[in-house]
Amino acid sequence: MTWMGIAQMGAFAGVLLLVTKPMGAYMARVFQGERTLLDPVMRPVESAIYRTCGVDPKREMQWTTYTAAMLIFSAVCVLLLYLILRLQSIHPWNAAHAPPMEPHLAFNTAVSFVTNTNWQAYAGERSASYFTQMAGLTWQSFVSAGTGMALAIAFTRALCRQSVAEIGNFWVDLTRACLWVLLPLSAVLALVLVSQGVIQNLSQYVTASTLEGGSQVIAQGPVASQEAIKMLGTNGGGFFNANSAHPYENPTPLTNFLEALAILVIPAGLTYTFGRLVGNQKQGWALLTAMMVLFVTGLGCIYSSEQNGNPVLGRIGVNQAASLAQSGGHMEGKEVRFGISGSALFATATTGASCGAVNSSFDSYTPLGGGIAILNIVLGEIIFGGVGSGLLGMLVFAILAVFIAGLMVGRTPEYLGKKIEPREVKLAMLAILLLAGCILGVSAVSSVTRLGLAGRFNMGPHGFTEILYAAASAAGNNGSAFAGLNANAPYYHTTLGLAMLFGRFLFIVPVMAVAGSLVMKKRVPASSGTFPTTGGLFAGLLVGVILILGALTFFPALTLGPLLEHLLIHTGKLF
Amino acid sequence: MGRHIWIAARLAVVTLLVFGVLYPLAMTCIAQAAFPRQANGSIVRLQGHAVGSELIGQPFTGRKYFHPRPSAAGGGYDACSSGGSNLGPSSRALADAVENRAALAMRQNPELARGRIPVDMVTASGSGLDPDISPANACAQVPRVARARGISEAVVRRLVEECTVRRTAGFLGEPRLNVLRINEALDSMRGQRR
């Protein structure tokens, strides 16, 4: 590890902590309907949207209606996006001359973008028109992220209100999240990215005559507008096949820093929003502390593993030592401008936060580096997590943590004055088990069936890791990949498409049921017997619960993949 | 329920228009007005003809030019087919590819010894379009380029130093050289026109 690399990571963590409070305070104002700077512009747009769509913003919903509205909206979006993808032949702005997507692929892609997964079984520069990228994928990047934020805010309301049934209005929360938070941030970030070299045009592909006399066709497109929301909405669906490794998506070390930061800004801010809404800032900081501890630990592991290099290359006589003249480390699949530290930083942010954008090829990571990336995903996408969905997941773990603490000291567990009873614990466990079952189920079936095994690109334990990663990424709604796996086949289109649907909605529905049950409870005032859910002790307990649950569930699978490969690679075994 | 389906359908269309059409088109207009060079791909032109993009790597194989990293994009530096090799760390194919590249690099640059081969010289990037090489990689190629062009190593070495881009703000990213830039600079040196 180098001092420069550590400085870059330290600066990253520092800037992230600095923006958490202003970001969180702003979002609290937005979701409470208070005045903000953007009101003069956004209020008229907001009311126009409600008028056109027939939304009554004053009317609040119970958890059942709220969840149903979210499910209906998602279903409509899947359908509309599917149609857009199937009709590519009649699109305007189709510089790639992309034909309509095949039905399986269109299903997979539509589900992928609506569930905020943004798994991509296609290569953007060949298979998507500019119209698809804008009206299909950029559109969904906004509303799927807005949906996640709405759900997190609704859950938070359930914790602050008492003895009522309503948790907010889904249409209002969604609209405000998109208009007040995602749109202005994306517009600013997009322009900063363009100034650094990210492209934004609707031109034909450029044909260049190279210095040596060859010719090179260079793909173009409206990249910056999608790139910005792709990071801010923790979507991760790249314009190009190489995603944020592509120089037109991520041209400089500065854009790399900003893009990685953009992944975490909203999820980190939401912990502050949470504290503000529940009336105790320390509650939010406790969640953020747990996230930060897991983030820094994961980052350290990935960075050191990649910087140590690949023993196979070392034996060939390749110099992988860091020096003033090179970053060193295992550079297969990584860009020179980011080096190891910029790649490790981005990888940790994108896997912890269910973003899925990548600036380097995970399939080529060292066994332990890639293993930590999977671990970040299977822990439940709560290391900051997706916008909204990360906070939601973290609150589920918080409920389990107070339950376990309650068992240890023999008291009725409470969270924020709400009694946690069997119903809540059962629903929370159900959500976690469904997610884990989905990941392990798809991996297990795919690693014993002919169709599943046919997709592997690398052999040996690494081939199993490719399958495990795909299942985890789909069910965890991450969207990054060990991209060697050929998932562009009907078997994976279908299984991974279903895994994305189950991973998103089979998690959300029980969690919203918990919200529905919590909102009706009275808040009991804290007493001397209350287990405090602020401070280091609780943050530590929370980290412990997350790691133990994740380790117990996924350790066997991780042993067969990354750990086995790590042991074998040092004995010189190749596949 | 019927009411909510109707709302959902209308909201889907309205949001599609706002975020999927108006937003990207507005960004395109602003970007084209404010940063036309970057928004259109940072294309490098010589006498009016596009010779490539400053940001997109292109193949160089001649002895007179600095070579970029190996590329897994299509047949190599295919800017319509970005991507990495996806070869795993324990893959025999990766070991063989690196071995072949190392042998080729040592043939082309006889001064290069086993054990000192810069890692980015024999590994493919994630995009397959990496426009940069590390200073270590460039230094290893200096003797060959100087010999092929019949100029002194010191001159080429000075050019390498001039073309080296430092870390942004002193700590972001890695030092690097843009291959197209340095090769263009070589060509435009006095008496070195193509």
PDB file of C-alpha atoms in Angstrom, chain A residues 246-497:
ATOM      1  CA  HIS A 246     -14.369   3.449 -20.190  1.00  0.00           C
ATOM      2  CA  PRO A 247     -12.474   6.728 -20.594  1.00  0.00           C
ATOM      3  CA  TYR A 248     -15.616   8.418 -21.963  1.00  0.00           C
ATOM      4  CA  GLU A 249     -17.486   7.559 -18.755  1.00  0.00           C
ATOM      5  CA  ASN A 250     -14.658   8.184 -16.315  1.00  0.00           C
ATOM      6  CA  PRO A 251     -11.785  10.068 -17.956  1.00  0.00           C
ATOM      7  CA  THR A 252      -9.680  11.380 -15.052  1.00  0.00           C
ATOM      8  CA  PRO A 253      -8.712  10.648 -11.448  1.00  0.00           C
ATOM      9  CA  LEU A 254     -10.966  13.551 -10.435  1.00  0.00           C
ATOM     10  CA  THR A 255     -14.034  12.082 -12.128  1.00  0.00           C
ATOM     11  CA  ASN A 256     -13.169   8.763 -10.495  1.00  0.00           C
ATOM     12  CA  PHE A 257     -13.141  10.395  -7.063  1.00  0.00           C
ATOM     13  CA  LEU A 258     -16.381  12.290  -7.725  1.00  0.00           C
ATOM     14  CA  GLU A 259     -18.180   9.293  -9.167  1.00  0.00           C
ATOM     15  CA  ALA A 260     -17.240   7.086  -6.221  1.00  0.00           C
ATOM     16  CA  LEU A 261     -18.335   9.870  -3.889  1.00  0.00           C
ATOM     17  CA  ALA A 262     -21.612  10.299  -5.781  1.00  0.00           C
ATOM     18  CA  ILE A 263     -22.430   6.639  -5.101  1.00  0.00           C
ATOM     19  CA  LEU A 264     -22.339   7.179  -1.344  1.00  0.00           C
ATOM     20  CA  VAL A 265     -23.548  10.768  -0.940  1.00  0.00           C
ATOM     21  CA  ILE A 266     -27.277  10.040  -0.767  1.00  0.00           C
ATOM     22  CA  PRO A 267     -27.103   6.764   1.206  1.00  0.00           C
ATOM     23  CA  ALA A 268     -24.815   8.426   3.770  1.00  0.00           C
ATOM     24  CA  GLY A 269     -26.978  11.555   3.863  1.00  0.00           C
ATOM     25  CA  LEU A 270     -30.094   9.492   4.470  1.00  0.00           C
ATOM     26  CA  THR A 271     -28.701   8.282   7.815  1.00  0.00           C
ATOM     27  CA  TYR A 272     -28.616  11.931   8.884  1.00  0.00           C
ATOM     28  CA  THR A 273     -32.104  12.476   7.468  1.00  0.00           C
ATOM     29  CA  PHE A 274     -33.179   9.501   9.549  1.00  0.00           C
ATOM     30  CA  GLY A 275     -31.744  11.010  12.714  1.00  0.00           C
ATOM     31  CA  ARG A 276     -33.407  14.344  11.969  1.00  0.00           C
ATOM     32  CA  LEU A 277     -36.810  12.760  11.342  1.00  0.00           C
ATOM     33  CA  VAL A 278     -36.775  10.562  14.452  1.00  0.00           C
ATOM     34  CA  GLY A 279     -35.705  13.554  16.511  1.00  0.00           C
ATOM     35  CA  ASN A 280     -32.339  12.205  17.666  1.00  0.00           C
ATOM     36  CA  GLN A 281     -29.319  12.826  15.483  1.00  0.00           C
ATOM     37  CA  LYS A 282     -27.290  10.243  17.411  1.00  0.00           C
ATOM     38  CA  GLN A 283     -29.547   7.479  16.052  1.00  0.00           C
ATOM     39  CA  GLY A 284     -28.419   8.377  12.551  1.00  0.00           C
ATOM     40  CA  TRP A 285     -24.755   8.652  13.468  1.00  0.00           C
ATOM     41  CA  ALA A 286     -24.851   5.156  15.025  1.00  0.00           C
ATOM     42  CA  LEU A 287     -26.030   3.676  11.720  1.00  0.00           C
ATOM     43  CA  LEU A 288     -23.437   5.690   9.805  1.00  0.00           C
ATOM     44  CA  THR A 289     -20.691   4.510  12.147  1.00  0.00           C
ATOM     45  CA  ALA A 290     -21.584   0.867  11.538  1.00  0.00           C
ATOM     46  CA  MET A 291     -21.569   1.483   7.767  1.00  0.00           C
ATOM     47  CA  MET A 292     -18.256   3.333   7.900  1.00  0.00           C
ATOM     48  CA  VAL A 293     -16.553   0.588   9.941  1.00  0.00           C
ATOM     49  CA  LEU A 294     -17.588  -2.053   7.415  1.00  0.00           C
ATOM     50  CA  PHE A 295     -16.633   0.207   4.500  1.00  0.00           C
ATOM     51  CA  VAL A 296     -13.139   0.992   5.751  1.00  0.00           C
ATOM     52  CA  THR A 297     -12.483  -2.658   6.619  1.00  0.00           C
ATOM     53  CA  GLY A 298     -13.577  -3.853   3.180  1.00  0.00           C
ATOM     54  CA  LEU A 299     -11.590  -1.120   1.463  1.00  0.00           C
ATOM     55  CA  GLY A 300      -8.430  -2.034   3.350  1.00  0.00           C
ATOM     56  CA  CYS A 301      -8.810  -5.705   2.420  1.00  0.00           C
ATOM     57  CA  ILE A 302      -9.435  -5.093  -1.300  1.00  0.00           C
ATOM     58  CA  TYR A 303      -6.678  -2.498  -1.551  1.00  0.00           C
ATOM     59  CA  SER A 304      -4.014  -4.616   0.121  1.00  0.00           C
ATOM     60  CA  SER A 305      -4.974  -7.750  -1.785  1.00  0.00           C
ATOM     61  CA  GLU A 306      -4.831  -6.023  -5.182  1.00  0.00           C
ATOM     62  CA  GLN A 307      -1.665  -4.077  -4.332  1.00  0.00           C
ATOM     63  CA  ASN A 308       0.099  -7.300  -3.310  1.00  0.00           C
ATOM     64  CA  GLY A 309      -0.297  -8.437  -6.884  1.00  0.00           C
ATOM     65  CA  ASN A 310      -0.807 -11.804  -8.486  1.00  0.00           C
ATOM     66  CA  PRO A 311       1.804 -14.473  -7.626  1.00  0.00           C
ATOM     67  CA  VAL A 312       1.302 -16.008 -11.088  1.00  0.00           C
ATOM     68  CA  LEU A 313       2.536 -12.823 -12.753  1.00  0.00           C
ATOM     69  CA  GLY A 314       5.335 -12.498 -10.246  1.00  0.00           C
ATOM     70  CA  ARG A 315       6.674 -15.909 -11.282  1.00  0.00           C
ATOM     71  CA  ILE A 316       6.750 -14.802 -14.934  1.00  0.00           C
ATOM     72  CA  GLY A 317       9.030 -11.927 -14.004  1.00  0.00           C
ATOM     73  CA  VAL A 318       6.549  -9.064 -13.970  1.00  0.00           C
ATOM     74  CA  ASN A 319       7.393  -6.217 -11.621  1.00  0.00           C
ATOM     75  CA  GLN A 320       4.302  -5.570  -9.471  1.00  0.00           C
ATOM     76  CA  ALA A 321       5.990  -3.426  -6.827  1.00  0.00           C
ATOM     77  CA  ALA A 322       4.672   0.100  -6.312  1.00  0.00           C
ATOM     78  CA  SER A 323       7.220   2.809  -7.124  1.00  0.00           C
ATOM     79  CA  LEU A 324       7.345   6.430  -8.206  1.00  0.00           C
ATOM     80  CA  ALA A 325       7.055   5.292 -11.821  1.00  0.00           C
ATOM     81  CA  GLN A 326       4.168   2.816 -11.547  1.00  0.00           C
ATOM     82  CA  SER A 327       1.243   1.916  -9.304  1.00  0.00           C
ATOM     83  CA  GLY A 328       2.261  -1.743  -9.312  1.00  0.00           C
ATOM     84  CA  GLY A 329      -0.175  -4.371  -8.062  1.00  0.00           C
ATOM     85  CA  HIS A 330      -2.404  -6.660 -10.105  1.00  0.00           C
ATOM     86  CA  MET A 331      -3.172  -4.420 -13.097  1.00  0.00           C
ATOM     87  CA  GLU A 332      -5.039  -6.913 -15.290  1.00  0.00           C
ATOM     88  CA  GLY A 333      -8.443  -5.308 -15.835  1.00  0.00           C
ATOM     89  CA  LYS A 334      -7.456  -1.996 -14.260  1.00  0.00           C
ATOM     90  CA  GLU A 335      -6.766   1.425 -15.778  1.00  0.00           C
ATOM     91  CA  VAL A 336      -3.415   3.201 -15.389  1.00  0.00           C
ATOM     92  CA  ARG A 337      -5.023   6.542 -14.469  1.00  0.00           C
ATOM     93  CA  PHE A 338      -6.807   4.999 -11.441  1.00  0.00           C
ATOM     94  CA  GLY A 339      -4.118   2.542 -10.412  1.00  0.00           C
ATOM     95  CA  ILE A 340      -4.815   0.173  -7.546  1.00  0.00           C
ATOM     96  CA  SER A 341      -6.054   2.667  -4.962  1.00  0.00           C
ATOM     97  CA  GLY A 342      -8.582   4.361  -7.269  1.00  0.00           C
ATOM     98  CA  SER A 343      -9.847   0.959  -8.407  1.00  0.00           C
ATOM     99  CA  ALA A 344     -10.130  -0.454  -4.865  1.00  0.00           C
ATOM    100  CA  LEU A 345     -11.946   2.656  -3.657  1.00  0.00           C
ATOM    101  CA  PHE A 346     -14.466   2.493  -6.471  1.00  0.00           C
ATOM    102  CA  ALA A 347     -14.912  -1.266  -6.060  1.00  0.00           C
ATOM    103  CA  THR A 348     -15.649  -0.996  -2.340  1.00  0.00           C
ATOM    104  CA  ALA A 349     -18.126   1.841  -2.836  1.00  0.00           C
ATOM    105  CA  THR A 350     -19.941   0.161  -5.695  1.00  0.00           C
ATOM    106  CA  THR A 351     -20.329  -3.260  -4.058  1.00  0.00           C
ATOM    107  CA  GLY A 352     -21.189  -1.955  -0.598  1.00  0.00           C
ATOM    108  CA  ALA A 353     -23.768   0.421  -2.005  1.00  0.00           C
ATOM    109  CA  SER A 354     -25.551  -1.870  -4.467  1.00  0.00           C
ATOM    110  CA  CYS A 355     -24.472   0.505  -7.232  1.00  0.00           C
ATOM    111  CA  GLY A 356     -22.794  -1.916  -9.583  1.00  0.00           C
ATOM    112  CA  ALA A 357     -20.894   0.592 -11.682  1.00  0.00           C
ATOM    113  CA  VAL A 358     -17.320  -0.667 -12.087  1.00  0.00           C
ATOM    114  CA  ASN A 359     -14.095   1.084 -13.068  1.00  0.00           C
ATOM    115  CA  SER A 360     -12.123  -2.140 -13.337  1.00  0.00           C
ATOM    116  CA  SER A 361     -12.814  -5.741 -14.239  1.00  0.00           C
ATOM    117  CA  PHE A 362     -13.808  -7.669 -11.089  1.00  0.00           C
ATOM    118  CA  ASP A 363     -13.418 -11.008 -12.830  1.00  0.00           C
ATOM    119  CA  SER A 364      -9.672 -10.343 -12.968  1.00  0.00           C
ATOM    120  CA  TYR A 365      -9.346  -9.278  -9.302  1.00  0.00           C
ATOM    121  CA  THR A 366      -7.190 -11.355  -6.994  1.00  0.00           C
ATOM    122  CA  PRO A 367      -9.174 -14.088  -5.182  1.00  0.00           C
ATOM    123  CA  LEU A 368      -9.430 -12.178  -1.904  1.00  0.00           C
ATOM    124  CA  GLY A 369     -10.122  -8.812  -3.556  1.00  0.00           C
ATOM    125  CA  GLY A 370     -12.987 -10.303  -5.552  1.00  0.00           C
ATOM    126  CA  GLY A 371     -14.086 -12.274  -2.482  1.00  0.00           C
ATOM    127  CA  ILE A 372     -14.502  -9.109  -0.414  1.00  0.00           C
ATOM    128  CA  ALA A 373     -16.515  -7.592  -3.263  1.00  0.00           C
ATOM    129  CA  ILE A 374     -18.936 -10.530  -3.013  1.00  0.00           C
ATOM    130  CA  LEU A 375     -18.985 -10.307   0.768  1.00  0.00           C
ATOM    131  CA  ASN A 376     -19.951  -6.613   0.546  1.00  0.00           C
ATOM    132  CA  ILE A 377     -22.941  -7.627  -1.563  1.00  0.00           C
ATOM    133  CA  VAL A 378     -24.107 -10.656   0.411  1.00  0.00           C
ATOM    134  CA  LEU A 379     -23.959  -8.829   3.736  1.00  0.00           C
ATOM    135  CA  GLY A 380     -27.213  -7.345   2.474  1.00  0.00           C
ATOM    136  CA  GLU A 381     -26.195  -4.193   0.591  1.00  0.00           C
ATOM    137  CA  ILE A 382     -26.157  -2.162   3.793  1.00  0.00           C
ATOM    138  CA  ILE A 383     -22.603  -0.760   3.705  1.00  0.00           C
ATOM    139  CA  PHE A 384     -24.262   2.543   2.808  1.00  0.00           C
ATOM    140  CA  GLY A 385     -26.372   0.463   0.451  1.00  0.00           C
ATOM    141  CA  GLY A 386     -28.543   1.592  -2.425  1.00  0.00           C
ATOM    142  CA  VAL A 387     -30.315   4.957  -2.154  1.00  0.00           C
ATOM    143  CA  GLY A 388     -33.092   4.232   0.316  1.00  0.00           C
ATOM    144  CA  SER A 389     -32.808   0.468   0.112  1.00  0.00           C
ATOM    145  CA  GLY A 390     -29.533   0.637   2.059  1.00  0.00           C
ATOM    146  CA  LEU A 391     -31.107   2.501   4.985  1.00  0.00           C
ATOM    147  CA  LEU A 392     -34.081   0.149   4.834  1.00  0.00           C
ATOM    148  CA  GLY A 393     -31.799  -2.885   5.040  1.00  0.00           C
ATOM    149  CA  MET A 394     -29.746  -1.343   7.842  1.00  0.00           C
ATOM    150  CA  LEU A 395     -32.922  -0.688   9.869  1.00  0.00           C
ATOM    151  CA  VAL A 396     -33.891  -4.349   9.501  1.00  0.00           C
ATOM    152  CA  PHE A 397     -30.509  -5.301  10.958  1.00  0.00           C
ATOM    153  CA  ALA A 398     -30.971  -2.693  13.707  1.00  0.00           C
ATOM    154  CA  ILE A 399     -34.241  -4.371  14.661  1.00  0.00           C
ATOM    155  CA  LEU A 400     -32.504  -7.755  14.783  1.00  0.00           C
ATOM    156  CA  ALA A 401     -29.644  -6.253  16.799  1.00  0.00           C
ATOM    157  CA  VAL A 402     -31.945  -4.882  19.510  1.00  0.00           C
ATOM    158  CA  PHE A 403     -33.790  -8.210  19.527  1.00  0.00           C
ATOM    159  CA  ILE A 404     -30.543 -10.097  20.089  1.00  0.00           C
ATOM    160  CA  ALA A 405     -29.452  -7.582  22.726  1.00  0.00           C
ATOM    161  CA  GLY A 406     -32.829  -8.068  24.375  1.00  0.00           C
ATOM    162  CA  LEU A 407     -32.292 -11.827  24.475  1.00  0.00           C
ATOM    163  CA  MET A 408     -28.871 -11.359  26.045  1.00  0.00           C
ATOM    164  CA  VAL A 409     -30.058  -9.115  28.888  1.00  0.00           C
ATOM    165  CA  GLY A 410     -33.550 -10.573  29.225  1.00  0.00           C
ATOM    166  CA  ARG A 411     -35.647  -7.500  28.427  1.00  0.00           C
ATOM    167  CA  THR A 412     -38.345  -6.711  25.891  1.00  0.00           C
ATOM    168  CA  PRO A 413     -36.454  -5.215  22.987  1.00  0.00           C
ATOM    169  CA  GLU A 414     -37.334  -1.690  21.862  1.00  0.00           C
ATOM    170  CA  TYR A 415     -36.154   0.419  18.950  1.00  0.00           C
ATOM    171  CA  LEU A 416     -36.820   4.143  19.172  1.00  0.00           C
ATOM    172  CA  GLY A 417     -39.460   3.528  21.809  1.00  0.00           C
ATOM    173  CA  LYS A 418     -41.306   0.957  19.712  1.00  0.00           C
ATOM    174  CA  LYS A 419     -41.614  -2.497  21.250  1.00  0.00           C
ATOM    175  CA  ILE A 420     -40.105  -5.109  18.939  1.00  0.00           C
ATOM    176  CA  GLU A 421     -42.366  -8.124  19.154  1.00  0.00           C
ATOM    177  CA  PRO A 422     -42.392 -11.567  17.498  1.00  0.00           C
ATOM    178  CA  ARG A 423     -44.268 -10.289  14.426  1.00  0.00           C
ATOM    179  CA  GLU A 424     -41.593  -7.730  13.569  1.00  0.00           C
ATOM    180  CA  VAL A 425     -38.707 -10.111  14.191  1.00  0.00           C
ATOM    181  CA  LYS A 426     -40.328 -12.847  12.119  1.00  0.00           C
ATOM    182  CA  LEU A 427     -40.940 -10.488   9.207  1.00  0.00           C
ATOM    183  CA  ALA A 428     -37.413  -9.077   9.410  1.00  0.00           C
ATOM    184  CA  MET A 429     -35.911 -12.571   9.438  1.00  0.00           C
ATOM    185  CA  LEU A 430     -38.195 -13.583   6.573  1.00  0.00           C
ATOM    186  CA  ALA A 431     -36.866 -10.701   4.464  1.00  0.00           C
ATOM    187  CA  ILE A 432     -33.250 -11.653   5.179  1.00  0.00           C
ATOM    188  CA  LEU A 433     -33.801 -15.376   4.628  1.00  0.00           C
ATOM    189  CA  LEU A 434     -35.617 -14.848   1.333  1.00  0.00           C
ATOM    190  CA  LEU A 435     -32.706 -12.779   0.059  1.00  0.00           C
ATOM    191  CA  ALA A 436     -30.107 -15.317   1.167  1.00  0.00           C
ATOM    192  CA  GLY A 437     -32.198 -18.201  -0.157  1.00  0.00           C
ATOM    193  CA  CYS A 438     -32.464 -16.488  -3.493  1.00  0.00           C
ATOM    194  CA  ILE A 439     -28.682 -15.964  -3.786  1.00  0.00           C
ATOM    195  CA  LEU A 440     -27.715 -19.449  -2.637  1.00  0.00           C
ATOM    196  CA  GLY A 441     -30.568 -21.128  -4.522  1.00  0.00           C
ATOM    197  CA  VAL A 442     -29.665 -19.608  -7.879  1.00  0.00           C
ATOM    198  CA  SER A 443     -25.937 -20.311  -7.308  1.00  0.00           C
ATOM    199  CA  ALA A 444     -26.606 -23.912  -6.305  1.00  0.00           C
ATOM    200  CA  VAL A 445     -28.862 -24.681  -9.255  1.00  0.00           C
ATOM    201  CA  SER A 446     -26.581 -22.918 -11.736  1.00  0.00           C
ATOM    202  CA  SER A 447     -23.473 -24.733 -10.522  1.00  0.00           C
ATOM    203  CA  VAL A 448     -24.921 -28.204 -11.052  1.00  0.00           C
ATOM    204  CA  THR A 449     -26.951 -27.759 -14.241  1.00  0.00           C
ATOM    205  CA  ARG A 450     -25.573 -27.879 -17.759  1.00  0.00           C
ATOM    206  CA  LEU A 451     -27.119 -24.519 -18.720  1.00  0.00           C
ATOM    207  CA  GLY A 452     -25.703 -22.834 -15.661  1.00  0.00           C
ATOM    208  CA  LEU A 453     -22.207 -24.271 -16.017  1.00  0.00           C
ATOM    209  CA  ALA A 454     -22.113 -23.433 -19.726  1.00  0.00           C
ATOM    210  CA  GLY A 455     -21.895 -19.733 -18.872  1.00  0.00           C
ATOM    211  CA  ARG A 456     -18.549 -19.982 -17.060  1.00  0.00           C
ATOM    212  CA  PHE A 457     -15.605 -18.262 -18.700  1.00  0.00           C
ATOM    213  CA  ASN A 458     -12.931 -19.168 -16.159  1.00  0.00           C
ATOM    214  CA  MET A 459     -12.591 -22.669 -14.771  1.00  0.00           C
ATOM    215  CA  GLY A 460     -11.833 -24.100 -11.329  1.00  0.00           C
ATOM    216  CA  PRO A 461     -13.010 -22.307  -8.191  1.00  0.00           C
ATOM    217  CA  HIS A 462     -13.030 -19.036 -10.122  1.00  0.00           C
ATOM    218  CA  GLY A 463     -15.784 -20.399 -12.362  1.00  0.00           C
ATOM    219  CA  PHE A 464     -17.932 -21.057  -9.299  1.00  0.00           C
ATOM    220  CA  THR A 465     -17.168 -17.550  -8.044  1.00  0.00           C
ATOM    221  CA  GLU A 466     -18.458 -16.133 -11.337  1.00  0.00           C
ATOM    222  CA  ILE A 467     -21.791 -17.906 -10.797  1.00  0.00           C
ATOM    223  CA  LEU A 468     -21.998 -16.974  -7.108  1.00  0.00           C
ATOM    224  CA  TYR A 469     -21.233 -13.358  -7.933  1.00  0.00           C
ATOM    225  CA  ALA A 470     -23.935 -13.201 -10.601  1.00  0.00           C
ATOM    226  CA  ALA A 471     -26.565 -14.602  -8.229  1.00  0.00           C
ATOM    227  CA  ALA A 472     -25.502 -12.292  -5.397  1.00  0.00           C
ATOM    228  CA  SER A 473     -25.363  -9.278  -7.679  1.00  0.00           C
ATOM    229  CA  ALA A 474     -28.810  -9.950  -9.146  1.00  0.00           C
ATOM    230  CA  ALA A 475     -30.612 -10.755  -5.894  1.00  0.00           C
ATOM    231  CA  GLY A 476     -28.772  -8.002  -4.032  1.00  0.00           C
ATOM    232  CA  ASN A 477     -29.777  -5.585  -6.817  1.00  0.00           C
ATOM    233  CA  ASN A 478     -26.137  -4.623  -7.268  1.00  0.00           C
ATOM    234  CA  GLY A 479     -25.617  -5.151 -10.979  1.00  0.00           C
ATOM    235  CA  SER A 480     -21.846  -5.452 -11.155  1.00  0.00           C
ATOM    236  CA  ALA A 481     -20.472  -8.709 -12.503  1.00  0.00           C
ATOM    237  CA  PHE A 482     -17.629 -11.098 -12.884  1.00  0.00           C
ATOM    238  CA  ALA A 483     -18.231 -10.236 -16.493  1.00  0.00           C
ATOM    239  CA  GLY A 484     -16.580 -13.276 -18.007  1.00  0.00           C
ATOM    240  CA  LEU A 485     -19.721 -15.230 -17.155  1.00  0.00           C
ATOM    241  CA  ASN A 486     -21.753 -15.362 -20.324  1.00  0.00           C
ATOM    242  CA  ALA A 487     -25.073 -14.217 -18.908  1.00  0.00           C
ATOM    243  CA  ASN A 488     -26.336 -13.251 -22.365  1.00  0.00           C
ATOM    244  CA  ALA A 489     -28.252 -16.516 -22.760  1.00  0.00           C
ATOM    245  CA  PRO A 490     -31.917 -17.338 -22.089  1.00  0.00           C
ATOM    246  CA  TYR A 491     -31.108 -19.393 -18.965  1.00  0.00           C
ATOM    247  CA  TYR A 492     -29.338 -16.544 -17.181  1.00  0.00           C
ATOM    248  CA  HIS A 493     -31.646 -13.871 -18.606  1.00  0.00           C
ATOM    249  CA  THR A 494     -34.542 -15.661 -16.934  1.00  0.00           C
ATOM    250  CA  THR A 495     -33.030 -16.890 -13.657  1.00  0.00           C
ATOM    251  CA  LEU A 496     -31.162 -13.682 -12.943  1.00  0.00           C
ATOM    252  CA  GLY A 497     -34.201 -11.636 -14.011  1.00  0.00           C
TER     253      GLY A 497
END
